Amino acid sequence: MKKSILGLAVVSAIPMFSSMQVLAADDAAESIEKIQVTGSRIKRSDMENASPVTLIGADDIKAMGATSIDSVLQKMTATGGAMTNPGVNNGSGGNARIDLRGLGASRTLVLVNGRRMIASGTGAASTVDLNTIPVSMIKSVEVLKDGASAVYGTDAVAGVVNIILKDDFEGLDMNVNSAITGEGDATENSFDFTVGSSFDKGNIVIGMQYTDRGKAKQSDRDFSDCPISEGANGLNCNGGSVYAEGGHIWQDGTIGDVNKAGESVDADGNPITSGLAHQDSGLSGLGGLHPFTDADRYNFAPDSYLYTPMERLNLTGLATYELSDETRLFTEFTYTKRWSEQQMAAQPIWFGFTYDESMGDSLLGQTYNSKVDRDGDGIADRDADGNYITETANYAYGDKIFYGRRMSDTGARYFEQSVDTVRAVIGADGFIGDYSWDVSANFGRNDSVDKLSNLHNIGSLTDSIMYTNDEGQVVGTFNPLDQNAWTSEGFRRNVYTEVNNGGSQLFILAASVSGELFELPAGYAAFAAGVERRQEKAWYTPDSLTAQGLANDPMVEPTSGGFDVNEAYVEFALPLLADAPLAQNVELSAAIRAFDYSTFGSDETWKLGLTWKVNDELMLRSVVSTAFRAPTVSELYSGNSPSFEQVEYPGAQDQAEVTVGGNSSLTPEEADTLTAGIVYEPEWFEGFSMTLDYYDIEIENAIATVDNQYIVDQCLKTDANNGSALCNSANVSIDSTGRIIFNNQLQNIGSEKTSGIDLNLSYSFEAAGGFNWKAGLDTTYLDEYVVQVTGEPVDYAGVITSGSGGYADLKSNLTINVAGDNWDAQYQARYIAGMDSFACIGDEDSCYAPTTPTVIYHDISGSYLINDSITLSAGVNNLFDKQPPYYTGNNDSNTDPYTYDVLGRRFHAGINVKF
């Protein structure tokens, strides 16, 4: 094939992560063809780009003992927030996600060889599962830390991860890797091979990787073996659930309907003020009925995974064939089969019933705290401090009972996923004169089946509860107050396995052309242009019992929908100055993309960039751009489903039943991005280089839900907002159990702003007997991350949350590598600054641990080349067995598995064979 012959550009690559930069080229250097750098469609003779790009090489990945690329990417300093990983048990679905800038996985675009990867996971997946990328086939990873919607389209708001596969490999490469923790669990074994061959007209590469990852349980670590609560005497293990073994019984705190003040009212709306339980802990049925205490709480940690197991098979094929000197055919194929599991404690169930004589007399003689109305004015009596006055009352037949139970009688809940993901690309590229072109078709499909075992059909259960009818006959067979009834053979009929199906599909037709337009005084103006048509669809079909609302939770609706989009883009690179004083080279880049979605219409996005190479040592660069994220199929068409969220309201339960779901009226998120920085390689300090970049991203029209507490405050505490759009759409009510119920679907109502600084330092040198040394320091300073949906804006910089991860204001990775003739060794330190707990902001004195300490992880690894074919490698991650910190308002395992290592010290070893 015809190639443009140009001077060599060398990428400075240090172990772990490297910022792309250009070293001075030798005039006599080896020639290479033009290349395309992530962030631009224009093929260039160098790696100079106005946008900051970080390069991760295959050797960097191997040095970390990684069998999945997520474990590498998630350690970058530019990441944050809720990055799903094997340490996330509750709600992970076995997925692995990358989250640049902490803005959410949906705002990071993932490419494979410069083209979109199919979204994967369970249900109507809308983000890329990194498990679908075979580590053994990765040549390099380029991470663009800048908005790039004008170049790549939707989702490229926080940045782009471009995973480049080995498409020109020759020979045989086999790896066997194994890992185990210092506790002897969470074993991981992987085997892979890559075989490639070249012939006169092309090349073919085939790869296979199989990974088997074992589990660890929360009970296997001291920091997570019980749910911690905070008391007057410090931390204790009393943080378990009130939905306990043996059942938890309350006299219903409400009778009839409930008004907005949280008061029970009769049919005429008059308050019912006596016979209502108030501040009563209820009864426990474990070991015989008795007043409930913290000792009766259920410890759900032993049944919960700390690290989730998975099996994964990756198959990959890449091929090229030259039809002529000017035209080449290419194809890519990847297939992933994933089997993953999570385990949680037995299901908590809850329901209400009327205490009936047929249930026996076990409740008679038991007492509760009852509100009283001694003066008969229809209002419950209060003391001088405004607190309700209570007196002891006995349970009696006819009382309405609220019953909760941890179903350890039938075992833990098992979550299982079986996910198939396939991606196939076929296309052609070549040259017409001095212009390069390519056309391609990209098809991807994801199919999933997820199961949840040991659930209970509450509709069937409550229908069978016994009671005495008007004729004095006992109807029904199930007595919830009889402990034996919960383990009877007949009760097993209420246990079922939920089976859900889902998937997504992607199809893209694309064509592009690039080349040089004309000559300017400073050089040739270059361009790239192209068109794309993309079709996406996704679906989710819940289990039939779940869809009918016959399980413990309210009904879940199916998801089904899709969209198509037509896009066209053009990009220019215009040299403005060359070989001028203080301007060795100045180049302006510009791009614009127009798009037309079937769901919301048309718009455009643009980019302007400037690189100013002052001399051989110093380059300045900056990019301003607009970016967008189109709503996904799930966000548009997801069926309504219940979510139980914490709220506070007098007289109501602390968990509200919130209906969440998609909104077909959503429009794209819009962003303005700015990066500005310098690249410095001093001639006086040979081997040293530095990049320093400032970033600023502002997102408007963000897709979000209203804060749940805000809805409660606005629509329950006052009647003034009853007619507002917010309260009309929320449709807030309180049911007879005191549970607040409202709608909170997605809307375009939010805004987010984040800014900070990235610093990369690298130094390569020879020392200590001629050994080659490389040192690198990557640091990210997060100045602000301000989110506003309703109410006051919140700055999450330096804050750790209970469910969306941590946003450390300073993260840094130090890497030192030394290599001899047949060996190398590496040390890495990862620094995560301490953070303030979101749950304690403004009320730090009430929290036992309102902050997390600074955490530093130390990793070591090395390899030894036995001969030209065999290499041994080994290493230890988290060398000093650093435990994750506890903080008030933690997420899971008494810490945050999104942010911290939960396994502790971990050993890995491998053998590589090449021919």
Short mmCIF file of C-alpha atoms in Angstrom, two decimals, residues 223 226-240 294 297 800 802 836-841 843-852 885-891 894-895:
data_model
loop_
_atom_site.label_atom_id
_atom_site.label_comp_id
_atom_site.label_asym_id
_atom_site.label_seq_id
_atom_site.Cartn_x
_atom_site.Cartn_y
_atom_site.Cartn_z
CA PHE A 223 -13.09 -4.23 58.88
CA CYS A 226 -20.28 -6.84 60.67
CA PRO A 227 -22.20 -3.65 59.84
CA ILE A 228 -20.81 -0.97 62.14
CA SER A 229 -22.90 1.57 64.00
CA GLU A 230 -21.74 4.55 66.03
CA GLY A 231 -22.64 4.85 69.71
CA ALA A 232 -21.68 6.82 72.77
CA ASN A 233 -18.87 4.36 73.42
CA GLY A 234 -17.54 4.42 69.84
CA LEU A 235 -18.01 1.87 67.09
CA ASN A 236 -19.86 -1.38 67.59
CA CYS A 237 -21.40 -4.20 65.58
CA ASN A 238 -24.99 -3.08 66.15
CA GLY A 239 -25.46 -1.67 62.67
CA GLY A 240 -27.40 -4.64 61.39
CA ASP A 294 -29.85 -3.94 69.17
CA ARG A 297 -30.34 -6.88 64.72
CA ILE A 800 -16.62 10.96 49.77
CA SER A 802 -22.37 6.86 50.45
CA ASP A 836 -14.83 14.64 54.08
CA SER A 837 -17.90 12.42 54.42
CA PHE A 838 -20.87 13.91 52.60
CA ALA A 839 -23.15 12.59 55.36
CA CYS A 840 -21.38 14.77 57.93
CA ILE A 841 -21.00 18.09 56.12
CA ASP A 843 -22.75 18.44 61.31
CA GLU A 844 -19.26 17.02 61.79
CA ASP A 845 -19.55 16.84 65.58
CA SER A 846 -22.32 14.27 65.35
CA CYS A 847 -20.15 11.86 63.34
CA TYR A 848 -17.59 9.44 64.71
CA ALA A 849 -15.56 9.50 61.49
CA PRO A 850 -16.44 12.63 59.49
CA THR A 851 -13.30 12.28 57.33
CA THR A 852 -11.12 9.62 55.78
CA PRO A 885 -10.82 3.36 55.95
CA TYR A 886 -14.11 3.51 57.82
CA TYR A 887 -16.13 6.72 57.56
CA THR A 888 -19.56 7.81 58.74
CA GLY A 889 -22.10 7.42 55.98
CA ASN A 890 -20.12 4.71 54.21
CA ASN A 891 -21.31 2.79 51.19
CA ASN A 894 -18.11 -0.13 56.16
CA THR A 895 -16.07 1.71 53.52
#
